mmCIF file of C-alpha atoms in Angstrom:
data_model
loop_
_atom_site.group_PDB
_atom_site.id
_atom_site.type_symbol
_atom_site.label_atom_id
_atom_site.label_comp_id
_atom_site.label_asym_id
_atom_site.label_seq_id
_atom_site.Cartn_x
_atom_site.Cartn_y
_atom_site.Cartn_z
ATOM 1 C CA MET A 1 60.704 77.047 10.253
ATOM 2 C CA ALA A 2 63.417 79.319 12.003
ATOM 3 C CA LYS A 3 65.230 78.112 15.027
ATOM 4 C CA VAL A 4 64.423 80.519 18.177
ATOM 5 C CA VAL A 5 66.880 79.623 21.091
ATOM 6 C CA VAL A 6 65.882 80.595 24.853
ATOM 7 C CA ILE A 7 68.739 81.094 27.353
ATOM 8 C CA GLY A 8 67.987 80.998 30.964
ATOM 9 C CA GLY A 9 65.590 78.680 32.387
ATOM 10 C CA GLY A 10 64.184 81.331 34.967
ATOM 11 C CA VAL A 11 60.688 83.083 34.647
ATOM 12 C CA GLY A 12 61.522 85.249 31.742
ATOM 13 C CA GLY A 13 62.783 82.370 29.824
ATOM 14 C CA LEU A 14 59.930 80.253 30.380
ATOM 15 C CA GLU A 15 57.635 82.690 29.644
ATOM 16 C CA ALA A 16 58.881 83.500 26.675
ATOM 17 C CA SER A 17 59.248 79.966 25.720
ATOM 18 C CA LEU A 18 55.484 79.235 26.143
ATOM 19 C CA TYR A 19 54.342 82.225 24.071
ATOM 20 C CA LEU A 20 56.418 80.942 21.482
ATOM 21 C CA SER A 21 55.102 77.412 21.773
ATOM 22 C CA TRP A 22 51.235 79.016 21.963
ATOM 23 C CA LYS A 23 51.678 80.523 18.393
ATOM 24 C CA GLY A 24 53.170 77.151 17.116
ATOM 25 C CA VAL A 25 56.912 77.715 17.750
ATOM 26 C CA ARG A 26 58.884 75.288 19.374
ATOM 27 C CA PRO A 27 61.614 76.785 20.978
ATOM 28 C CA LEU A 28 65.423 75.601 22.512
ATOM 29 C CA LEU A 29 65.673 76.321 25.923
ATOM 30 C CA VAL A 30 68.971 76.198 27.301
ATOM 31 C CA THR A 31 68.872 76.049 31.156
ATOM 32 C CA ALA A 32 71.844 75.690 33.298
ATOM 33 C CA SER A 33 70.409 73.698 36.216
ATOM 34 C CA GLU A 34 68.197 70.973 36.559
ATOM 35 C CA HIS A 35 65.796 72.600 38.767
ATOM 36 C CA TYR A 36 64.579 76.026 39.380
ATOM 37 C CA VAL A 37 63.829 77.942 42.993
ATOM 38 C CA SER A 38 61.360 80.686 42.846
ATOM 39 C CA GLY A 39 62.635 83.675 44.507
ATOM 40 C CA PRO A 40 59.900 85.711 45.854
ATOM 41 C CA SER A 41 58.770 84.109 49.275
ATOM 42 C CA ARG A 42 62.546 82.676 50.149
ATOM 43 C CA PRO A 43 62.483 85.081 52.859
ATOM 44 C CA LEU A 44 59.759 83.032 54.975
ATOM 45 C CA ILE A 45 61.584 79.693 55.082
ATOM 46 C CA LEU A 46 63.709 81.923 57.772
ATOM 47 C CA SER A 47 60.289 81.440 59.829
ATOM 48 C CA GLY A 48 59.106 78.089 58.662
ATOM 49 C CA GLU A 49 55.970 79.409 57.237
ATOM 50 C CA GLN A 50 57.763 78.325 53.628
ATOM 51 C CA ASN A 51 58.975 75.142 52.660
ATOM 52 C CA LEU A 52 61.586 74.411 49.590
ATOM 53 C CA ASP A 53 59.351 71.445 48.165
ATOM 54 C CA ARG A 54 56.756 74.279 47.361
ATOM 55 C CA ILE A 55 58.907 76.378 45.315
ATOM 56 C CA VAL A 56 61.586 73.955 43.449
ATOM 57 C CA ARG A 57 60.727 72.654 39.959
ATOM 58 C CA GLY A 58 62.384 70.627 37.220
ATOM 59 C CA TYR A 59 61.512 70.690 33.547
ATOM 60 C CA ARG A 60 60.160 67.512 32.555
ATOM 61 C CA ARG A 61 56.690 68.886 31.788
ATOM 62 C CA VAL A 62 58.321 72.341 29.812
ATOM 63 C CA ARG A 63 59.354 69.610 27.246
ATOM 64 C CA GLU A 64 56.141 69.243 26.328
ATOM 65 C CA HIS A 65 56.408 72.392 24.286
ATOM 66 C CA ALA A 66 60.261 73.274 24.621
ATOM 67 C CA ASP A 67 63.730 71.570 23.250
ATOM 68 C CA VAL A 68 65.355 71.209 26.226
ATOM 69 C CA ILE A 69 68.916 71.575 27.024
ATOM 70 C CA VAL A 70 70.820 71.670 30.717
ATOM 71 C CA ASP A 71 74.158 73.143 30.292
ATOM 72 C CA ARG A 72 75.774 76.768 31.189
ATOM 73 C CA PRO A 73 75.915 78.911 28.136
ATOM 74 C CA LEU A 74 79.687 80.254 28.196
ATOM 75 C CA SER A 75 79.681 82.650 25.579
ATOM 76 C CA VAL A 76 77.251 83.649 22.188
ATOM 77 C CA ASP A 77 78.823 85.013 18.788
ATOM 78 C CA PRO A 78 76.093 86.831 17.681
ATOM 79 C CA ASP A 79 78.042 87.808 14.522
ATOM 80 C CA ASN A 80 77.993 83.883 13.226
ATOM 81 C CA ARG A 81 75.089 83.108 15.200
ATOM 82 C CA LEU A 82 76.462 80.630 17.777
ATOM 83 C CA VAL A 83 75.768 79.954 21.049
ATOM 84 C CA ASN A 84 78.748 78.714 22.671
ATOM 85 C CA LEU A 85 78.450 75.416 25.531
ATOM 86 C CA SER A 86 80.198 74.719 28.546
ATOM 87 C CA ASP A 87 80.090 70.910 27.204
ATOM 88 C CA GLY A 88 81.951 72.442 24.020
ATOM 89 C CA ARG A 89 79.112 71.925 21.729
ATOM 90 C CA SER A 90 77.819 75.095 19.399
ATOM 91 C CA ILE A 91 73.995 76.030 18.766
ATOM 92 C CA GLU A 92 73.149 77.653 15.699
ATOM 93 C CA TYR A 93 69.549 80.114 16.107
ATOM 94 C CA ASP A 94 67.754 82.042 13.820
ATOM 95 C CA TYR A 95 66.680 84.180 16.614
ATOM 96 C CA LEU A 96 68.169 84.321 20.577
ATOM 97 C CA ILE A 97 66.503 85.508 23.474
ATOM 98 C CA VAL A 98 68.469 86.077 26.593
ATOM 99 C CA ALA A 99 66.708 86.027 29.913
ATOM 100 C CA THR A 100 69.647 84.894 31.856
ATOM 101 C CA GLY A 101 69.370 87.053 34.709
ATOM 102 C CA ILE A 102 71.426 88.677 37.423
ATOM 103 C CA ARG A 103 74.746 87.048 39.064
ATOM 104 C CA TYR A 104 75.856 88.376 43.173
ATOM 105 C CA ASP A 105 78.969 90.299 42.697
ATOM 106 C CA TYR A 106 80.560 89.900 46.284
ATOM 107 C CA VAL A 107 83.863 90.817 44.959
ATOM 108 C CA ALA A 108 82.459 94.491 44.840
ATOM 109 C CA ILE A 109 82.286 94.517 48.832
ATOM 110 C CA PRO A 110 85.503 93.353 49.499
ATOM 111 C CA GLY A 111 85.067 90.505 52.616
ATOM 112 C CA SER A 112 81.143 90.061 51.775
ATOM 113 C CA GLU A 113 81.979 86.635 50.546
ATOM 114 C CA ALA A 114 81.122 84.804 53.855
ATOM 115 C CA SER A 115 77.904 86.821 54.715
ATOM 116 C CA LEU A 116 74.833 85.877 54.548
ATOM 117 C CA ASN A 117 71.630 86.007 52.662
ATOM 118 C CA VAL A 118 67.947 85.163 51.292
ATOM 119 C CA TYR A 119 68.729 85.212 48.084
ATOM 120 C CA GLU A 120 71.668 81.778 47.583
ATOM 121 C CA LEU A 121 70.086 78.555 48.947
ATOM 122 C CA GLY A 122 73.080 77.868 50.895
ATOM 123 C CA ARG A 123 73.765 81.350 52.660
ATOM 124 C CA LEU A 124 69.910 81.193 53.046
ATOM 125 C CA TYR A 125 69.708 78.287 55.036
ATOM 126 C CA ASP A 126 73.105 79.443 57.095
ATOM 127 C CA LEU A 127 70.796 82.607 58.124
ATOM 128 C CA ARG A 128 68.169 80.594 58.983
ATOM 129 C CA ASP A 129 70.545 78.605 61.450
ATOM 130 C CA ALA A 130 72.183 81.720 62.730
ATOM 131 C CA ILE A 131 69.144 83.482 63.739
ATOM 132 C CA TRP A 132 67.109 80.661 65.598
ATOM 133 C CA ARG A 133 70.495 79.838 67.663
ATOM 134 C CA ILE A 134 71.783 83.660 68.279
ATOM 135 C CA LYS A 135 70.927 85.215 71.632
ATOM 136 C CA GLU A 136 72.354 88.500 71.840
ATOM 137 C CA GLY A 137 73.892 90.816 69.764
ATOM 138 C CA ARG A 138 73.921 92.934 66.589
ATOM 139 C CA ILE A 139 72.442 92.143 63.103
ATOM 140 C CA LEU A 140 73.253 94.083 59.924
ATOM 141 C CA VAL A 141 71.062 93.826 57.220
ATOM 142 C CA TYR A 142 72.539 95.840 53.854
ATOM 143 C CA ALA A 143 70.280 96.586 50.464
ATOM 144 C CA PRO A 144 72.889 97.828 47.661
ATOM 145 C CA LYS A 145 71.814 100.670 45.471
ATOM 146 C CA GLN A 146 69.669 99.932 42.578
ATOM 147 C CA PRO A 147 69.206 97.814 39.854
ATOM 148 C CA TYR A 148 69.016 94.498 41.841
ATOM 149 C CA ARG A 149 66.756 91.942 42.579
ATOM 150 C CA CYS A 150 63.341 91.957 44.201
ATOM 151 C CA ALA A 151 63.362 95.789 45.663
ATOM 152 C CA PRO A 152 61.532 94.562 48.845
ATOM 153 C CA ALA A 153 63.404 91.865 49.818
ATOM 154 C CA PRO A 154 66.186 92.953 52.115
ATOM 155 C CA LEU A 155 63.508 94.528 54.240
ATOM 156 C CA GLU A 156 61.402 91.477 54.284
ATOM 157 C CA THR A 157 64.354 89.656 55.600
ATOM 158 C CA ALA A 158 65.230 92.509 58.082
ATOM 159 C CA PHE A 159 61.120 92.342 59.334
ATOM 160 C CA THR A 160 61.312 88.351 59.392
ATOM 161 C CA ILE A 161 64.132 88.346 61.252
ATOM 162 C CA ASP A 162 62.884 90.251 64.179
ATOM 163 C CA MET A 163 59.703 87.847 64.070
ATOM 164 C CA VAL A 164 62.032 85.136 64.705
ATOM 165 C CA LEU A 165 63.558 86.758 67.281
ATOM 166 C CA ARG A 166 60.452 87.797 69.053
ATOM 167 C CA HIS A 167 59.522 84.523 68.627
ATOM 168 C CA ARG A 168 62.142 83.123 70.351
ATOM 169 C CA GLY A 169 62.227 85.821 73.035
ATOM 170 C CA VAL A 170 65.537 87.223 72.508
ATOM 171 C CA ARG A 171 64.392 90.153 70.499
ATOM 172 C CA ASP A 172 65.125 93.212 73.372
ATOM 173 C CA LYS A 173 69.236 91.521 73.402
ATOM 174 C CA VAL A 174 69.669 91.407 69.773
ATOM 175 C CA ASP A 175 70.082 94.746 67.720
ATOM 176 C CA ILE A 176 69.140 94.934 64.224
ATOM 177 C CA LEU A 177 70.390 97.671 62.092
ATOM 178 C CA PHE A 178 68.873 98.219 58.197
ATOM 179 C CA VAL A 179 71.612 100.032 55.967
ATOM 180 C CA ASP A 180 70.083 101.125 52.690
ATOM 181 C CA ALA A 181 72.216 102.470 49.957
ATOM 182 C CA ASN A 182 69.113 103.797 48.091
ATOM 183 C CA PRO A 183 68.222 107.421 49.375
ATOM 184 C CA LYS A 184 64.760 106.086 50.137
ATOM 185 C CA LEU A 185 63.787 102.407 51.748
ATOM 186 C CA GLN A 186 62.556 100.289 48.511
ATOM 187 C CA PRO A 187 60.304 100.233 46.902
ATOM 188 C CA PRO A 188 59.874 104.088 46.976
ATOM 189 C CA VAL A 189 56.338 103.980 46.645
ATOM 190 C CA ILE A 190 56.359 102.358 50.372
ATOM 191 C CA HIS A 191 58.967 104.294 51.830
ATOM 192 C CA ASP A 192 56.754 105.995 54.383
ATOM 193 C CA ILE A 193 55.111 102.791 55.581
ATOM 194 C CA TRP A 194 58.798 100.993 56.336
ATOM 195 C CA LYS A 195 60.031 103.966 58.351
ATOM 196 C CA GLU A 196 56.560 103.815 60.646
ATOM 197 C CA ARG A 197 57.451 99.986 60.815
ATOM 198 C CA LEU A 198 60.827 100.228 61.395
ATOM 199 C CA GLU A 199 60.341 102.546 64.010
ATOM 200 C CA GLU A 200 57.474 100.427 65.128
ATOM 201 C CA VAL A 201 59.570 97.307 66.162
ATOM 202 C CA GLY A 202 62.483 99.282 67.051
ATOM 203 C CA ILE A 203 64.979 98.663 63.946
ATOM 204 C CA ASP A 204 67.677 100.962 63.397
ATOM 205 C CA PHE A 205 67.642 102.366 60.061
ATOM 206 C CA VAL A 206 70.037 104.487 57.835
ATOM 207 C CA THR A 207 69.741 105.645 54.291
ATOM 208 C CA GLY A 208 72.128 106.675 51.278
ATOM 209 C CA THR A 209 74.661 105.453 53.290
ATOM 210 C CA GLU A 210 77.126 102.183 51.396
ATOM 211 C CA LEU A 211 78.593 99.206 52.503
ATOM 212 C CA LEU A 212 82.127 99.436 51.178
ATOM 213 C CA SER A 213 83.783 96.785 53.209
ATOM 214 C CA MET A 214 83.906 94.172 55.901
ATOM 215 C CA GLU A 215 86.918 92.905 58.001
ATOM 216 C CA GLY A 216 85.518 89.991 60.049
ATOM 217 C CA ASN A 217 83.159 91.614 62.575
ATOM 218 C CA LYS A 218 83.719 94.877 61.613
ATOM 219 C CA VAL A 219 81.701 96.742 58.205
ATOM 220 C CA ILE A 220 82.784 99.733 57.200
ATOM 221 C CA LEU A 221 80.033 102.237 55.661
ATOM 222 C CA SER A 222 80.290 105.023 53.750
ATOM 223 C CA GLY A 223 79.034 107.045 56.963
ATOM 224 C CA GLY A 224 81.630 105.065 59.495
ATOM 225 C CA GLU A 225 82.600 102.046 61.029
ATOM 226 C CA GLU A 226 80.053 99.284 62.476
ATOM 227 C CA LYS A 227 80.589 95.742 64.693
ATOM 228 C CA VAL A 228 78.262 93.527 64.042
ATOM 229 C CA ASP A 229 78.018 89.497 64.947
ATOM 230 C CA LEU A 230 75.913 89.018 61.683
ATOM 231 C CA PRO A 231 75.924 90.333 58.593
ATOM 232 C CA VAL A 232 73.113 89.512 56.209
ATOM 233 C CA VAL A 233 74.592 91.270 52.898
ATOM 234 C CA LEU A 234 72.912 91.617 49.484
ATOM 235 C CA PRO A 235 75.644 92.557 47.255
ATOM 236 C CA PRO A 236 74.922 94.637 43.964
ATOM 237 C CA ASN A 237 73.872 92.772 41.495
ATOM 238 C CA ALA A 238 75.556 92.450 38.139
ATOM 239 C CA GLY A 239 74.122 91.104 34.403
ATOM 240 C CA ASN A 240 74.654 87.633 34.035
ATOM 241 C CA SER A 241 75.054 87.586 30.317
ATOM 242 C CA PRO A 242 77.092 85.418 28.006
ATOM 243 C CA LEU A 243 77.425 88.224 25.749
ATOM 244 C CA GLY A 244 79.580 89.918 28.182
ATOM 245 C CA PRO A 245 79.370 92.302 31.693
ATOM 246 C CA GLY A 246 77.149 94.037 32.472
ATOM 247 C CA PHE A 247 73.348 94.374 32.057
ATOM 248 C CA LEU A 248 72.344 93.866 28.004
ATOM 249 C CA GLU A 249 70.939 97.375 26.267
ATOM 250 C CA VAL A 250 68.101 97.121 24.256
ATOM 251 C CA ARG A 251 66.031 99.858 22.316
ATOM 252 C CA GLY A 252 63.705 100.468 24.729
ATOM 253 C CA PRO A 253 60.921 98.472 26.772
ATOM 254 C CA GLN A 254 58.772 97.676 24.060
ATOM 255 C CA ASP A 255 61.813 96.733 21.203
ATOM 256 C CA LEU A 256 63.917 93.993 23.209
ATOM 257 C CA ARG A 257 66.128 94.016 20.255
ATOM 258 C CA LEU A 258 69.551 94.366 21.326
ATOM 259 C CA LYS A 259 70.976 97.841 19.816
ATOM 260 C CA GLU A 260 73.503 96.068 17.803
ATOM 261 C CA TYR A 261 71.384 93.368 16.645
ATOM 262 C CA ASP A 262 67.869 92.603 14.792
ATOM 263 C CA ASP A 263 67.617 88.859 15.855
ATOM 264 C CA VAL A 264 68.849 88.835 19.497
ATOM 265 C CA PHE A 265 66.679 90.260 22.397
ATOM 266 C CA ALA A 266 67.329 90.255 26.135
ATOM 267 C CA VAL A 267 64.298 89.944 28.661
ATOM 268 C CA GLY A 268 63.781 89.887 32.397
ATOM 269 C CA ASP A 269 66.722 91.318 35.243
ATOM 270 C CA VAL A 270 69.505 90.636 32.632
ATOM 271 C CA ALA A 271 68.125 94.116 30.116
ATOM 272 C CA LYS A 272 69.027 97.106 31.514
ATOM 273 C CA LEU A 273 65.261 98.271 31.595
ATOM 274 C CA PRO A 274 64.003 101.649 33.260
ATOM 275 C CA PHE A 275 61.947 99.402 36.116
ATOM 276 C CA PRO A 276 62.636 97.463 39.131
ATOM 277 C CA LYS A 277 63.869 93.451 38.621
ATOM 278 C CA ASN A 278 61.321 91.494 39.295
ATOM 279 C CA SER A 279 58.711 88.835 38.216
ATOM 280 C CA GLU A 280 56.177 90.162 36.618
ATOM 281 C CA VAL A 281 58.389 93.203 34.602
ATOM 282 C CA THR A 282 60.283 89.983 33.702
ATOM 283 C CA SER A 283 57.366 88.166 31.837
ATOM 284 C CA ILE A 284 56.101 91.143 30.527
ATOM 285 C CA SER A 285 59.391 91.891 28.586
ATOM 286 C CA ALA A 286 59.640 87.874 27.706
ATOM 287 C CA ARG A 287 55.963 88.148 25.896
ATOM 288 C CA ILE A 288 56.867 91.357 24.266
ATOM 289 C CA ALA A 289 60.272 89.800 22.974
ATOM 290 C CA ALA A 290 58.737 86.499 21.768
ATOM 291 C CA SER A 291 55.554 88.440 19.984
ATOM 292 C CA GLN A 292 58.524 90.461 18.409
ATOM 293 C CA VAL A 293 60.032 87.359 16.849
ATOM 294 C CA LEU A 294 56.687 85.863 15.825
ATOM 295 C CA GLU A 295 56.368 89.503 14.110
ATOM 296 C CA ASP A 296 59.339 89.137 11.824
ATOM 297 C CA LEU A 297 58.260 85.218 11.302
ATOM 298 C CA GLY A 298 54.700 86.143 10.254
ATOM 299 C CA LEU A 299 52.942 84.419 12.311
ATOM 300 C CA GLY A 300 51.367 87.295 14.871
ATOM 301 C CA GLN A 301 51.741 91.509 15.696
ATOM 302 C CA ARG A 302 53.909 92.521 18.123
ATOM 303 C CA LEU A 303 52.159 93.058 21.676
ATOM 304 C CA ARG A 304 52.425 96.573 23.225
ATOM 305 C CA GLU A 305 51.658 96.058 27.162
ATOM 306 C CA THR A 306 52.370 98.646 29.445
ATOM 307 C CA TYR A 307 54.374 97.448 32.439
ATOM 308 C CA ARG A 308 52.477 97.200 35.558
ATOM 309 C CA PHE A 309 52.587 94.881 38.644
ATOM 310 C CA VAL A 310 50.830 94.206 41.935
ATOM 311 C CA GLY A 311 53.515 93.581 44.760
ATOM 312 C CA TRP A 312 53.197 92.497 48.427
ATOM 313 C CA ALA A 313 56.324 93.291 50.711
ATOM 314 C CA TYR A 314 56.820 91.050 53.756
ATOM 315 C CA ALA A 315 56.398 93.208 56.704
ATOM 316 C CA GLY A 316 56.858 90.232 59.862
ATOM 317 C CA ASN A 317 54.411 90.361 62.778
ATOM 318 C CA LEU A 318 54.699 92.283 66.090
ATOM 319 C CA SER A 319 53.588 89.909 68.127
ATOM 320 C CA GLY A 320 55.867 87.528 67.507
ATOM 321 C CA GLU A 321 53.701 84.742 66.394
ATOM 322 C CA LEU A 322 54.898 83.009 63.124
ATOM 323 C CA ALA A 323 52.426 84.399 60.663
ATOM 324 C CA THR A 324 53.981 87.486 58.314
ATOM 325 C CA GLU A 325 52.155 90.179 57.819
ATOM 326 C CA SER A 326 52.050 92.069 53.953
ATOM 327 C CA ILE A 327 51.757 95.454 52.734
ATOM 328 C CA ARG A 328 50.421 95.827 49.416
ATOM 329 C CA PHE A 329 51.472 98.381 46.208
ATOM 330 C CA GLN A 330 50.666 98.742 43.061
ATOM 331 C CA LEU A 331 52.784 99.994 40.244
ATOM 332 C CA GLU A 332 52.252 101.185 36.870
ATOM 333 C CA PHE A 333 54.935 102.797 34.537
ATOM 334 C CA THR A 334 53.838 105.674 32.365
ATOM 335 C CA PRO A 335 55.614 107.882 29.893
ATOM 336 C CA GLU A 336 54.729 110.463 32.431
ATOM 337 C CA GLY A 337 56.314 108.513 35.208
ATOM 338 C CA PRO A 338 55.327 105.895 37.670
ATOM 339 C CA LYS A 339 52.434 105.488 39.679
ATOM 340 C CA GLY A 340 51.581 103.829 42.689
ATOM 341 C CA THR A 341 48.899 103.123 44.748
ATOM 342 C CA LYS A 342 49.444 101.101 48.093
ATOM 343 C CA ASP A 343 47.727 100.062 51.475
ATOM 344 C CA PRO A 344 49.246 101.472 54.659
ATOM 345 C CA GLU A 345 47.692 98.423 57.072
ATOM 346 C CA PRO A 346 50.067 95.121 56.882
ATOM 347 C CA LYS A 347 47.900 92.260 56.919
ATOM 348 C CA ARG A 348 48.264 88.633 56.792
ATOM 349 C CA ASP A 349 45.763 88.434 53.728
ATOM 350 C CA TYR A 350 48.420 90.169 51.726
ATOM 351 C CA THR A 351 50.944 87.049 52.554
ATOM 352 C CA GLU A 352 47.806 84.454 51.499
ATOM 353 C CA GLN A 353 47.759 86.729 48.398
ATOM 354 C CA LYS A 354 51.694 86.877 47.363
ATOM 355 C CA ASP A 355 51.476 82.971 48.126
ATOM 356 C CA ARG A 356 48.564 81.913 45.992
ATOM 357 C CA TRP A 357 50.414 84.545 43.170
ATOM 358 C CA GLU A 358 53.753 82.556 43.787
ATOM 359 C CA GLN A 359 51.916 79.098 43.086
ATOM 360 C CA ALA A 360 49.836 80.357 40.464
ATOM 361 C CA LEU A 361 53.252 81.498 38.545
ATOM 362 C CA LEU A 362 55.000 77.940 38.955
ATOM 363 C CA GLN A 363 51.693 76.358 37.263
ATOM 364 C CA LYS A 364 51.724 78.214 34.475
ATOM 365 C CA LEU A 365 55.545 77.876 33.711
ATOM 366 C CA PHE A 366 56.754 74.301 34.986
ATOM 367 C CA GLY A 367 52.748 72.551 34.807
ATOM 368 C CA TYR A 368 52.481 71.715 38.197
#
């Protein structure tokens, strides 16, 4: 049997591994960490509505259908079909699926290394501490140009901060400025709903404006200089590939092979795809890539899936109650372009739907 190696222990790597195993192929999964922390509900850790123990998983049950190595892949030698690990080992493969995601490029914004966000756990918990302590001042929340992981997350962060400050009774003493480097608030399908909600809660915002650098409490924007007490910055995202810098070029959404190699595939956030970077797109691309491997092995036909998803975006709670409401939207990507629908009314039930979806995804991938 051909040796299939999957590198990356997140949604893409696990989805591909599961699909292969269902068809009788036991892959080798290489993951850089002993555990996985789910991302979609991290903003709610700020408000205490989510707990870390509900979104952390280990790989014990994954080993029922895949061999697992915990180590960091340093490089890939595609000409010799080798994955080189940080402990000095080299792993041979017949097929390789790369699902290593993104990295946060703080260097792209000088001075941003000390900023906070909801994406990395240390920064997330420091941010939670800061917003529960701040009594007055100015907070800036920044979203970089696309592509970046989870389009709504920066605005979700801003609305959660607003909700916590309202709950604490200090919102009138703390200004919030939201800066989006994109021409529209992300994702664009709910730009109008975001705009109305921002105006309703009194968060100042600008679009089409980049954060260029930071010096202490001074931030330099493409539109001028601002002074802030708490910068909350999502830096630009970059490909996190052992094959080299940048996002990996694939042949197309329905053919996830790298342009130069027939036996190497890229899925999820690390792949250069014309879609948002999120769990649903990652899962679809992983299934397609795994089905391509199986087709090559004579074990099935290639999937041709439409890239579509349902999304929920946290929109805080205007009453200050720590009970987040969410906006629900759907996107389908067709040859004619993306088609979207949405409910303009934020609802508490949508937050609960998102929670059930996330827990179901973790159950599917990790077995609990």
